[in-house]
Coordinates of C-alpha atoms and ligand atoms in Angstrom, one line a residue:
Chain A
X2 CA -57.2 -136.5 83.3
X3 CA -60.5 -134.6 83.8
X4 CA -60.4 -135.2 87.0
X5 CA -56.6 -133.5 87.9
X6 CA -57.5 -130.6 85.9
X7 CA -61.2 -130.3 88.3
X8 CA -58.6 -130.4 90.9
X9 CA -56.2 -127.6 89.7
X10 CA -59.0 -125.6 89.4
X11 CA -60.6 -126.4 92.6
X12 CA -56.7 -125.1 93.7
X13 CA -57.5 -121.9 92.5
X14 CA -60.4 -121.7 93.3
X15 CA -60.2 -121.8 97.3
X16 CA -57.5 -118.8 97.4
X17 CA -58.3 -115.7 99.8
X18 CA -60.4 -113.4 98.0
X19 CA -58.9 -110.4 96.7
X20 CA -61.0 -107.8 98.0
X21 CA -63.5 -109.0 100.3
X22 CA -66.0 -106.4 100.0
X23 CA -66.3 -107.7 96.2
X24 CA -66.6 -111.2 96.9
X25 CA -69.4 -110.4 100.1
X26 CA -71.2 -108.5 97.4
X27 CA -70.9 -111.2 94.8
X28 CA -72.2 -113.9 97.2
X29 CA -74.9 -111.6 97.9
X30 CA -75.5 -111.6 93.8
X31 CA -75.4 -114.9 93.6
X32 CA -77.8 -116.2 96.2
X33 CA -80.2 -114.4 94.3
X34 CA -79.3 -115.5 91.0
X35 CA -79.0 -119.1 91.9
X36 CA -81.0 -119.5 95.0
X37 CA -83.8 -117.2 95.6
X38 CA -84.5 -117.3 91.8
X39 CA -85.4 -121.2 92.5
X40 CA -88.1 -121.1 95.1
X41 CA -90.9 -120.8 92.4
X42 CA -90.2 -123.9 91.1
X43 CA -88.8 -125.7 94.4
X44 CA -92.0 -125.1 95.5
X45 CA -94.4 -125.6 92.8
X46 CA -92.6 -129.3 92.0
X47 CA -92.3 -129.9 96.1
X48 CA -96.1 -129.6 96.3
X49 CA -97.5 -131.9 93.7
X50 CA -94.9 -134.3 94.6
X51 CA -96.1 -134.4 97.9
X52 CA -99.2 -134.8 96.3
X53 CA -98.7 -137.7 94.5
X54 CA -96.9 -139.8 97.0
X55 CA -99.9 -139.9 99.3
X56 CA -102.3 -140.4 96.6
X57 CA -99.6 -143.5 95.6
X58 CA -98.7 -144.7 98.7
X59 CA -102.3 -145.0 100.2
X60 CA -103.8 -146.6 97.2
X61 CA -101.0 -149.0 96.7
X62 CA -101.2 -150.1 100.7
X63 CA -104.6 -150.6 101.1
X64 CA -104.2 -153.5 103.2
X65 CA -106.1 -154.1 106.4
X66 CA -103.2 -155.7 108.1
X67 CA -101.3 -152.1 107.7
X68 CA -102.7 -148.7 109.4
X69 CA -103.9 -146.2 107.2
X70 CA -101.5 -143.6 109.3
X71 CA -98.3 -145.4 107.6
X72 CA -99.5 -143.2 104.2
X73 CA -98.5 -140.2 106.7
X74 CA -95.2 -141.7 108.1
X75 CA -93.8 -143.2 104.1
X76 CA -94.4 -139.7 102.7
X77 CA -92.4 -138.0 105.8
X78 CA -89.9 -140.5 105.1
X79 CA -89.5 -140.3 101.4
X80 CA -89.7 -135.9 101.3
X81 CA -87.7 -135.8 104.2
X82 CA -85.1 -139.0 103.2
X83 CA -84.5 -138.3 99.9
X84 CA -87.2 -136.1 97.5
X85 CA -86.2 -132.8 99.5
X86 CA -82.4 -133.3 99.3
X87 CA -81.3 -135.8 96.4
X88 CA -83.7 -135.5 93.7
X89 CA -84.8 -131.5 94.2
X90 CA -80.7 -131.0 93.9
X91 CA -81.2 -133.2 90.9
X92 CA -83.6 -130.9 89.2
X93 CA -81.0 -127.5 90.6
X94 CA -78.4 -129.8 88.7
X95 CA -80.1 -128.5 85.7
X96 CA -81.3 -125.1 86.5
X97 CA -78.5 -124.4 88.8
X98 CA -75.9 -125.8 86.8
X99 CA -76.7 -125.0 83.2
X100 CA -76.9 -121.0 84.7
X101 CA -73.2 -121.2 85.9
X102 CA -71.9 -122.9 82.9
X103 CA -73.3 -121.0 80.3
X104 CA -72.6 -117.4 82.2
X105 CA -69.2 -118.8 82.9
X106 CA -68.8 -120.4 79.2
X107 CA -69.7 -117.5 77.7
X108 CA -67.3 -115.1 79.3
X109 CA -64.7 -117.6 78.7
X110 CA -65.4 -117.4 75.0
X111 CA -65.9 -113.2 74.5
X112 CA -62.5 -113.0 76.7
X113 CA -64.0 -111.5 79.8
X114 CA -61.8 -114.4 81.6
X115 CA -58.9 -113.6 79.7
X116 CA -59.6 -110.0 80.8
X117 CA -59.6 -110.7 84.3
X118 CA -56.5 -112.3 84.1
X119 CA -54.5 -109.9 82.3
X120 CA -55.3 -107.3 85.2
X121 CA -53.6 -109.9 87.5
X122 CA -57.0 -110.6 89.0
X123 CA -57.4 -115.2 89.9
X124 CA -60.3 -115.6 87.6
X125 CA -60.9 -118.9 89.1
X126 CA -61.4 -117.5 92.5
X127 CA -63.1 -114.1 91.4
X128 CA -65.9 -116.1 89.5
X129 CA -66.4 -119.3 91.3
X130 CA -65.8 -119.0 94.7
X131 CA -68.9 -116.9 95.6
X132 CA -71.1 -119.3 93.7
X133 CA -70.6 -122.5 95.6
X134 CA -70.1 -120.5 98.8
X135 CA -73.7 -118.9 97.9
X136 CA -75.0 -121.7 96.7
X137 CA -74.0 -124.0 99.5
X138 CA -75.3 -121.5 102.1
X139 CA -79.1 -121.5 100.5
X140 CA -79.2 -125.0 99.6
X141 CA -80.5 -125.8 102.9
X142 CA -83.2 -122.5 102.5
X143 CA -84.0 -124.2 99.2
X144 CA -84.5 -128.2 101.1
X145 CA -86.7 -126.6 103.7
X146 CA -89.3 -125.0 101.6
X147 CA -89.3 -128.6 99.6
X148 CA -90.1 -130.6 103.0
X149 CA -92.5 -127.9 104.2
X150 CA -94.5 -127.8 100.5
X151 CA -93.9 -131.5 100.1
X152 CA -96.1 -132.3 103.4
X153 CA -98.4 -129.6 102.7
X154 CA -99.1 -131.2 99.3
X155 CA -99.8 -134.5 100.8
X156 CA -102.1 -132.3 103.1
X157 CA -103.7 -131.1 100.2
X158 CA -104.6 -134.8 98.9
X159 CA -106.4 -135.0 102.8
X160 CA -108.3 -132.0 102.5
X161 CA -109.6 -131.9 99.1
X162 CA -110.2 -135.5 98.2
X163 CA -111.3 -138.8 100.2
X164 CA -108.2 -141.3 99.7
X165 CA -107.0 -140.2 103.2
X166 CA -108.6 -137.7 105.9
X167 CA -106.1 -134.7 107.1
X168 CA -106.3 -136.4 110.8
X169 CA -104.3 -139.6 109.7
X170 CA -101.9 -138.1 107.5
X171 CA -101.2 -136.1 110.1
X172 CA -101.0 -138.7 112.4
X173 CA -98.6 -140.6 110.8
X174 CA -96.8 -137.2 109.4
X175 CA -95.7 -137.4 113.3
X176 CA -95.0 -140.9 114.1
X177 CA -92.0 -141.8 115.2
X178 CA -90.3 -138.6 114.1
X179 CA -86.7 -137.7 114.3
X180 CA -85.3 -133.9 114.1
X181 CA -82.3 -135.9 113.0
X182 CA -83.6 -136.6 109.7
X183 CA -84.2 -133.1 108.5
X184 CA -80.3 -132.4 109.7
X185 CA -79.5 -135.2 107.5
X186 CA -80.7 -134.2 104.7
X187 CA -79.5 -130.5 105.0
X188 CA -76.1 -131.9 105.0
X189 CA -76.4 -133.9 102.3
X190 CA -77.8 -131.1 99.7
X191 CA -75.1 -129.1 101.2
X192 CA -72.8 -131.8 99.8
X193 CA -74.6 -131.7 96.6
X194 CA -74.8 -128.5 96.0
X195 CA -70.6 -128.2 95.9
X196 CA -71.1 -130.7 93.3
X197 CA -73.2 -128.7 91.4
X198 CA -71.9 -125.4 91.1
X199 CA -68.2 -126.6 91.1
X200 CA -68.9 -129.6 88.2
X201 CA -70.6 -127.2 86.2
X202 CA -67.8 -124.3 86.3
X203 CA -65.2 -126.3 85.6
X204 CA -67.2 -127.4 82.6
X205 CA -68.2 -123.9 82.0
X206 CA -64.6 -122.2 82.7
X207 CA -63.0 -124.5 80.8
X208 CA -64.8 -124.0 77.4
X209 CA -62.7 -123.5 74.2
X210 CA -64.4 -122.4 71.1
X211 CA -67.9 -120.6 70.3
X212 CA -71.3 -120.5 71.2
X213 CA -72.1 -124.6 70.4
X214 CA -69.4 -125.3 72.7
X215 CA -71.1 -123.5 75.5
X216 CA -74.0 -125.4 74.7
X217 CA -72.1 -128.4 75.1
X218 CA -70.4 -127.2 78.2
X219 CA -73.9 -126.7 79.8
X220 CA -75.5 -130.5 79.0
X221 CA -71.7 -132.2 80.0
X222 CA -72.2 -130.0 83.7
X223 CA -75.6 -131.5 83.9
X224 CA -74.9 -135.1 83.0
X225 CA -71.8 -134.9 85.3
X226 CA -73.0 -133.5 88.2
X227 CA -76.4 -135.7 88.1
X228 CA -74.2 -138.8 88.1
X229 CA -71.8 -137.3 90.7
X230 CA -74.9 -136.3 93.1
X231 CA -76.2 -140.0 93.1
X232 CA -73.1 -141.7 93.9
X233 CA -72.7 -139.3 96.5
X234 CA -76.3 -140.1 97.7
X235 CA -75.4 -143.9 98.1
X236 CA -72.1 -143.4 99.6
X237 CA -73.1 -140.5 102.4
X238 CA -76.4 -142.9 102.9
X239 CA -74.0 -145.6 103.7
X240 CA -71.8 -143.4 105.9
X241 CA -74.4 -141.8 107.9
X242 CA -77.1 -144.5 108.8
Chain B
X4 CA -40.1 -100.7 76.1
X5 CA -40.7 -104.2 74.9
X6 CA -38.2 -106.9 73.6
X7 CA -39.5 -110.5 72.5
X8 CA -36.2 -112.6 71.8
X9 CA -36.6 -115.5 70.2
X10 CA -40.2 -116.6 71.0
X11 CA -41.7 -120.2 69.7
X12 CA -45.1 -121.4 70.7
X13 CA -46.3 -124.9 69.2
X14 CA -49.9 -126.0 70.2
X15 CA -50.4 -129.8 70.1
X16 CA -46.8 -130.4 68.3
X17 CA -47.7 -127.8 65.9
X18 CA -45.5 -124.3 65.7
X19 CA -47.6 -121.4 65.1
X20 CA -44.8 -118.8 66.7
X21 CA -41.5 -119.6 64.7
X22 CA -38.8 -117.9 66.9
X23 CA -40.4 -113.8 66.2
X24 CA -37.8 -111.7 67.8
X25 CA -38.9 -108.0 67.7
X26 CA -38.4 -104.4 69.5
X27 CA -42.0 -102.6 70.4
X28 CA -40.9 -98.7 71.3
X29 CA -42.2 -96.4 74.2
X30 CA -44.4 -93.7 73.1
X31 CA -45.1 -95.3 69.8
X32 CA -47.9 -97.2 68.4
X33 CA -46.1 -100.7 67.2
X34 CA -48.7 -102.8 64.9
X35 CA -48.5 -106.0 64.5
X36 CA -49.7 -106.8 60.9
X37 CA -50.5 -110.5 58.9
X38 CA -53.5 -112.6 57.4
X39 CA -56.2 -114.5 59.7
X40 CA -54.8 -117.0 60.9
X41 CA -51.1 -116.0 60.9
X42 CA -50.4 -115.6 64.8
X43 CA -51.2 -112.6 65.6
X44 CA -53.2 -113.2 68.7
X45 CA -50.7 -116.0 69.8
X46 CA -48.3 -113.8 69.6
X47 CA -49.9 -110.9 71.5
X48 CA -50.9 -113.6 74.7
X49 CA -47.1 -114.8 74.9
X50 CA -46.3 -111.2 75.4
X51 CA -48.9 -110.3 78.4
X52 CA -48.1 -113.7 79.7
X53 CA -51.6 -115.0 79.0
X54 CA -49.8 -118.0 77.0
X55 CA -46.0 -119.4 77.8
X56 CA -43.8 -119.6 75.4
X57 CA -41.8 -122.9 74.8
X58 CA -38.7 -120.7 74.4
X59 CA -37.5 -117.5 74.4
X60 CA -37.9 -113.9 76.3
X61 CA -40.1 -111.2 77.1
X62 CA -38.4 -108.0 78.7
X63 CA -40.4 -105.4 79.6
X64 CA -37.7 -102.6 80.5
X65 CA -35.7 -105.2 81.1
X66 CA -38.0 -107.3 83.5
X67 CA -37.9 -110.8 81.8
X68 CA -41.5 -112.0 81.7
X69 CA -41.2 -115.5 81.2
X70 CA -39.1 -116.2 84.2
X71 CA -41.5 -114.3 86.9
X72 CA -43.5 -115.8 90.1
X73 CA -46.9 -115.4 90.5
X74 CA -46.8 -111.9 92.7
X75 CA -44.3 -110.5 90.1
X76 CA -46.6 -111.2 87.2
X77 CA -49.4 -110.0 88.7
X78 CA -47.4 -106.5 89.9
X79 CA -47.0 -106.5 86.5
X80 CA -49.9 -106.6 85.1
X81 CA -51.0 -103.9 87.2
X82 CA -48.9 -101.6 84.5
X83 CA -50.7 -103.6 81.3
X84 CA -53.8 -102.5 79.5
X85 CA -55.5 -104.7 77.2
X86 CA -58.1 -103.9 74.4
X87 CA -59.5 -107.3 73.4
X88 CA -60.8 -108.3 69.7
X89 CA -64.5 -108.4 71.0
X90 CA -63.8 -105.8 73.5
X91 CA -64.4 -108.5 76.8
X92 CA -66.6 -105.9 78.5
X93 CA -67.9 -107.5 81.5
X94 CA -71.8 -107.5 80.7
X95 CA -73.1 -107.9 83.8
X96 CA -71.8 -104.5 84.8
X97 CA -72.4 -101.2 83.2
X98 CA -69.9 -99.1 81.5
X99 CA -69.1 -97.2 84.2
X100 CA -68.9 -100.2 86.5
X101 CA -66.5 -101.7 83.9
X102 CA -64.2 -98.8 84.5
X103 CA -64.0 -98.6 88.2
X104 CA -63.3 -102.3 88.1
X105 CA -59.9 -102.8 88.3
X106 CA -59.5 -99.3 90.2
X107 CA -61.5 -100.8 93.2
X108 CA -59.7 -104.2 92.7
X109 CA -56.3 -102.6 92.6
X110 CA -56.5 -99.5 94.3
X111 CA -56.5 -98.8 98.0
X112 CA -57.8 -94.8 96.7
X113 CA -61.4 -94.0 98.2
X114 CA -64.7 -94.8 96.5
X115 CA -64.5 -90.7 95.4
X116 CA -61.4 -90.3 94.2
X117 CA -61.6 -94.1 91.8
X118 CA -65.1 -93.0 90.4
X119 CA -63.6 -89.0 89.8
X120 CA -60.7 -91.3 88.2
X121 CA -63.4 -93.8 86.4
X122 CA -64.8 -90.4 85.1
X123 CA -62.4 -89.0 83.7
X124 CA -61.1 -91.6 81.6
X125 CA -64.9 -91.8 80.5
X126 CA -64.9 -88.8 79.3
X127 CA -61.1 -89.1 77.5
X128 CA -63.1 -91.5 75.0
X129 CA -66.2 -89.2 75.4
X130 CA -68.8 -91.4 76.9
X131 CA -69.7 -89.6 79.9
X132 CA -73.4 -89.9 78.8
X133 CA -73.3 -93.7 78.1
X134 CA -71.7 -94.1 82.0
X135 CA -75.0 -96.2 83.0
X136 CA -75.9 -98.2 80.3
X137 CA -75.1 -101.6 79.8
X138 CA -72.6 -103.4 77.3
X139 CA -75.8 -104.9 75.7
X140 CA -77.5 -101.4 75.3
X141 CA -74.3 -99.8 73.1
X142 CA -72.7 -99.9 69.8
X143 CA -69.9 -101.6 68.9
X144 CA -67.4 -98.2 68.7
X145 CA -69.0 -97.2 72.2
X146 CA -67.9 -101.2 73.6
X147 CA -64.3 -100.6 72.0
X148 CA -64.0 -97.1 73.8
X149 CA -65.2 -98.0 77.0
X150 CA -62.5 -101.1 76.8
X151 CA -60.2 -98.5 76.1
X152 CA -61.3 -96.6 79.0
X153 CA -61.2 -99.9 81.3
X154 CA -58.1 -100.5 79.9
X155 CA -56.4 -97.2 80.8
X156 CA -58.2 -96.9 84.3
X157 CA -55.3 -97.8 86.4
X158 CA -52.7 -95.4 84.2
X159 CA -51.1 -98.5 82.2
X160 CA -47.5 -98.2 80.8
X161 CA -48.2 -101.1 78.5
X162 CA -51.3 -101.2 76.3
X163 CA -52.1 -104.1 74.0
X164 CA -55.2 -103.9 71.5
X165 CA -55.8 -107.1 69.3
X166 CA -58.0 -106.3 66.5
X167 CA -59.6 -102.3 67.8
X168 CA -61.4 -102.3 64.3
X169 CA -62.8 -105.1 64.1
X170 CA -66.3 -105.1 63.2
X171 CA -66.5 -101.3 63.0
X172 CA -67.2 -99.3 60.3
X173 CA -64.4 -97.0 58.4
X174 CA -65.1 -94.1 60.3
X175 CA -65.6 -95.4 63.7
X176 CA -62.2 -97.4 62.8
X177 CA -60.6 -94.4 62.5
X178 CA -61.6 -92.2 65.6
X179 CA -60.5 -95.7 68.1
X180 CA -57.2 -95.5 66.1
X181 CA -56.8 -91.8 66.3
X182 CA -58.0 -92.5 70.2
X183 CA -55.3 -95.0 70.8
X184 CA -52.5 -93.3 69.1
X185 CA -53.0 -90.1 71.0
X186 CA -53.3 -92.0 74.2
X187 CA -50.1 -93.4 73.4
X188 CA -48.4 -90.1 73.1
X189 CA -49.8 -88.4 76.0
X190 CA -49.2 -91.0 78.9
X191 CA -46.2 -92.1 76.6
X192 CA -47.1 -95.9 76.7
X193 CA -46.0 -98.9 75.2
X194 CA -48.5 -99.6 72.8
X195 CA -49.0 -103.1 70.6
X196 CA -51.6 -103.3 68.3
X197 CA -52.6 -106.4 66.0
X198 CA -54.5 -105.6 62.7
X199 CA -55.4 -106.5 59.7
X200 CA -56.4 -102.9 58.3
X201 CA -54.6 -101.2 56.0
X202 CA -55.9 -97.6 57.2
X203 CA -54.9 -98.3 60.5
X204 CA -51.4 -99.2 58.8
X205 CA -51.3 -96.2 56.8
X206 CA -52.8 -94.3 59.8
X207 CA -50.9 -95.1 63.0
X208 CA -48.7 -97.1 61.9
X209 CA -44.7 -95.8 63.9
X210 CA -43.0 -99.2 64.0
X211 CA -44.8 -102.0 61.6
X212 CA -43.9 -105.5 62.1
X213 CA -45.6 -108.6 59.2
X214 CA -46.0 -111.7 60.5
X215 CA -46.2 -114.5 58.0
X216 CA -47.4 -118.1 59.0
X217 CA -45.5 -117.8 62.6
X218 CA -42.3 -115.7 61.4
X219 CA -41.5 -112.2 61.1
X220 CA -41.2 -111.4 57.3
X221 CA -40.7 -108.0 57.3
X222 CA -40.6 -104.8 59.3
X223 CA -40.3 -101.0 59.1
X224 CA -42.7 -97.6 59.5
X225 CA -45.8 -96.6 57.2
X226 CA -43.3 -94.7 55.5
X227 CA -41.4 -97.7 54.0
X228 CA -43.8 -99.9 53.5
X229 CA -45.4 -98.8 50.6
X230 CA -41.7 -99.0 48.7
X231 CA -41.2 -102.7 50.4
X232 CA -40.1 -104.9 47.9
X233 CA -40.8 -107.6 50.2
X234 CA -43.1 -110.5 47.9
X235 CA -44.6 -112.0 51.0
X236 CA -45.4 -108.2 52.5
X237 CA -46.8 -106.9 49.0
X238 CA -49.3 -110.1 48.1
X239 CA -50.9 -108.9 51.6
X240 CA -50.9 -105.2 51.1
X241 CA -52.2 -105.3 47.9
X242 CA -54.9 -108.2 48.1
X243 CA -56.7 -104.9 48.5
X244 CA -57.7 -103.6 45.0
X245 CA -57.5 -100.0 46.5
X246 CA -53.7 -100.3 47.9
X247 CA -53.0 -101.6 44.5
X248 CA -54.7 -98.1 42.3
X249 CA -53.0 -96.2 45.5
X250 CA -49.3 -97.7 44.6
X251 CA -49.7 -97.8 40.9
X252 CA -50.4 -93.7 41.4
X253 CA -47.8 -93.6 43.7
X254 CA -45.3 -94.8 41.1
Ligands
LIG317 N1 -55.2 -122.4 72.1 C1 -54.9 -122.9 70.9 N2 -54.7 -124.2 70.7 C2 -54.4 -124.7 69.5 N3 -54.3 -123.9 68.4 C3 -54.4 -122.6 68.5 C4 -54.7 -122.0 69.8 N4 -54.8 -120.6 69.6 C5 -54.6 -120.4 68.4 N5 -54.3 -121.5 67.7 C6 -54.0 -121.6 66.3 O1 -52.9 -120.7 66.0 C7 -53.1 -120.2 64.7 C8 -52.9 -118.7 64.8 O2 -54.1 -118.1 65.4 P1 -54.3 -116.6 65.8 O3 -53.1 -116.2 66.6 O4 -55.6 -116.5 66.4 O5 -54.3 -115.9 64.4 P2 -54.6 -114.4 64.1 O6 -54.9 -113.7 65.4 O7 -53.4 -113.9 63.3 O8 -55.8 -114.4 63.2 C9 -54.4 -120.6 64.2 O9 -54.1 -121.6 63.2 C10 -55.1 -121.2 65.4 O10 -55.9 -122.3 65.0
LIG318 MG1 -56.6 -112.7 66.1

């Protein structure tokens, strides 16, 4: 049942904007809002991740029979694979989507919705559309900085301690390395951030009541879209390799 | 002018419109009176379309409401100002923002001639000053005016106000009431207005319709209702001690 009404709205949502020079201005809004306001943490969580999958991965393999570059190549793998894409849009699931439900919960419940509609203007597509269209457009800004502080926090790890010198990591940072990967995963946070930003406004436009019910609105759309961003991660890793 | 014929609304099997039929005239202020609770605001969304009705009709001069496509609706609309209860400013935007909203939505007129517009219904509700601040950064008379303002940007013929006083103080009540009934008479609108306050009755009140639980119960001018023998009408004008001294002088 939820999921025909997500669909209605989804309906409504994908209509021709009304005015385009409002919805280019409203995208513009909203990449700032939703993405360039998330740097500061993409970054700051990319780096000691990084971080601590080096200091893991090498003291976990110390094995003579296995290379010390391989500490190098798993922490490519893992940034690159899945940290940068699935479990940063994980953490945006909360940030991200807690934003959009509670802006969009809250209008909902002091009638701004209501007066959209009575001027004839399609709430849905006035108020959503620019935010998964801004959001889906950054995303891949937002992966990038993670794989590029991710590695540089496993570089840290070589430079300031002893568990691994900077020459091996980096070694193994560019064994057997594919562009494809990084393309890979671009698409997939793409994918996630849809899920995102459209999971947590139809939670968000579809609120009914007061100011708890927001609330509510906001943990349902992060709940939701978590669990709908790792089934997607299983089924586009079975797709795609 | 307005006609509702025969409108019922049930939500979840339960009626709360109990088939209202009821005139609203042009160039008056109609109000819509009755207890918490009683309708009102049901009854004002079935009229702008914001809720369907299970049966009856809407006719705005004539145009049946119920029975319009999307692009008639929304042409519509386009004639319809509405004053919400909390007054649904839109917060990221500043008052003046709010007011050229649905002019650069709706109009194809050039940026100068929708803010001159945007202007001058600024300064109809006298907040030319207040043009840059924010909804969060004005009082709750200034957020009513500027939805007023909003609300007549694009020239409405139809303007709908659920609850203008609530939350104001006496005074403040009665300069948004004065406002909207002057408004009324100049561009020689439509105007519905849902209330609970007895000034605004005594006030504003040209065409007076009491809902009670879902069903019109009485209706008449300010004139008439003070000499309504109606039981239902009376318990609710004169749950206020004050109404009660005013009548007993009266008499
Ligand atoms: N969307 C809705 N779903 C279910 N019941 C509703 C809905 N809207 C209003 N009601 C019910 O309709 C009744 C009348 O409400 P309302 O029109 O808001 O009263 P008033 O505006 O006169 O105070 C109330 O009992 C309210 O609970
Ligand atoms: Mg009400």
């Amino acid at each position: 049942m939820q999921f025909g009404r997500y669909v209605l709205l989804m309906q409504r949502v994908f209509a021709v904007p009304q005015r385009w020079s409002m919805f280019f201005k409203q995208v513009v809004q909203e990449i700032y809002k939703l993405g360039v306001d998330s740097v500061g943490i993409v970054i700051f969580i990319s780096v000691f991740i990084g971080a601590v999958i080096t200091m893991q991965v090498s003291l976990n393999i110390n094995s003579p029979l296995i290379p010390s570059f391989t500490v190098g190549f798993i922490t490519r793998e893992v940034i690159l694979l899945e940290f940068s894409s699935s479990i940063m849009c994980l953490i945006l699931a909360g940030k991200v989507g807690s934003n959009i439900a509670s802006e969009l919960g809250t209008m909902r419940v002091t009638e701004q919705i209501d007066a959209l509609e009575i001027m004839g203007v399609n709430s849905a597509n006035y108020l959503i559309l620019p935010k998964i269209v801004a959001f889906v457009l950054f995303v891949p800004v937002l992966v990038f900085f993670s794989m590029f502080f991710g590695i540089l926090g496993g570089y840290f790890i070589g430079w300031f301690t002893s568990i691994i010198s900077a020459e091996t990591y980096e070694y193994g940072l560019q064994y057997w390395f594919s562009a494809k990967y990084i393309g890979y995963s671009i698409l997939k946070s793409m994918v996630f951030a849809y899920i995102i930003t459209s999971i947590a406004s139809f939670f968000g436009y579809n609120v009914r009541g007061g100011a708890l019910q927001v609330g509510k609105a906001s943990t349902k759309s992060v709940v939701n879209s978590s669990v709908l961003i790792l089934a997607a991660d299983v089924l586009i890793t079975l797709l795609l390799v | 002018m307005i006609e509702a014929k025969h409108l019922i609304k049930s939500f979840d099997g339960k009626k709360i419109i109990k088939d209202v039929s009821a005139t609203f005239e042009k160039g008056k202020t109609n109000l819509v009176i009755g207890r918490s609770g009683s309708g009102k605001t049901v009854f004002m969304k079935l009229l702008i379309g914001l809720l369907a009705p299970d049966s009856g009709e809407i006719l705005y001069d004539g145009r049946n409401l119920p029975s319009m496509n999307k692009n008639e609706l929304n042409a519509l609309r386009q004639e319809m100002g509405m004053l919400f209860q909390g007054s649904a400013l839109f917060d990221s935007m500043t008052v003046m923002e709010n007011v050229m909203f649905p002019l650069t939505m709706f109009t194809r007129e050039t940026r100068q001639k929708q803010e001159k517009r945007a202007k001058f219904c600024l300064e109809r509700v006298q907040l030319k000053d207040a043009a840059d601040l924010y909804p969060g950064e004005i009082s709750g008379g200034m957020m009513k005016r500027t939805a007023i303002a909003r609300a007549i940007a694009l020239n409405p013929q139809y303007l709908f106000c659920d609850e203008p006083n609530s939350g104001l103080d006496p005074k403040t009540s009665l300069l948004i009431d004065d406002l909207i009934h002057d408004i009324t008479q100049e561009y020689n609108m439509t105007t519905v207005i849902n209330t609970h306050d007895m000034n605004s009755v005594m006030n504003i009140g040209d065409k007076i319709i009491f809902i009670y639980e879902g069903k019109k119960e009485w209706e008449g001018t300010k004139d008439e209702i003070m000499s309504s023998e109606n039981k239902k009408l009376n318990d609710f004008l004169f749950a206020s001690d004050l109404f009660r001294k005013v009548r007993e002088l009266e008499q």
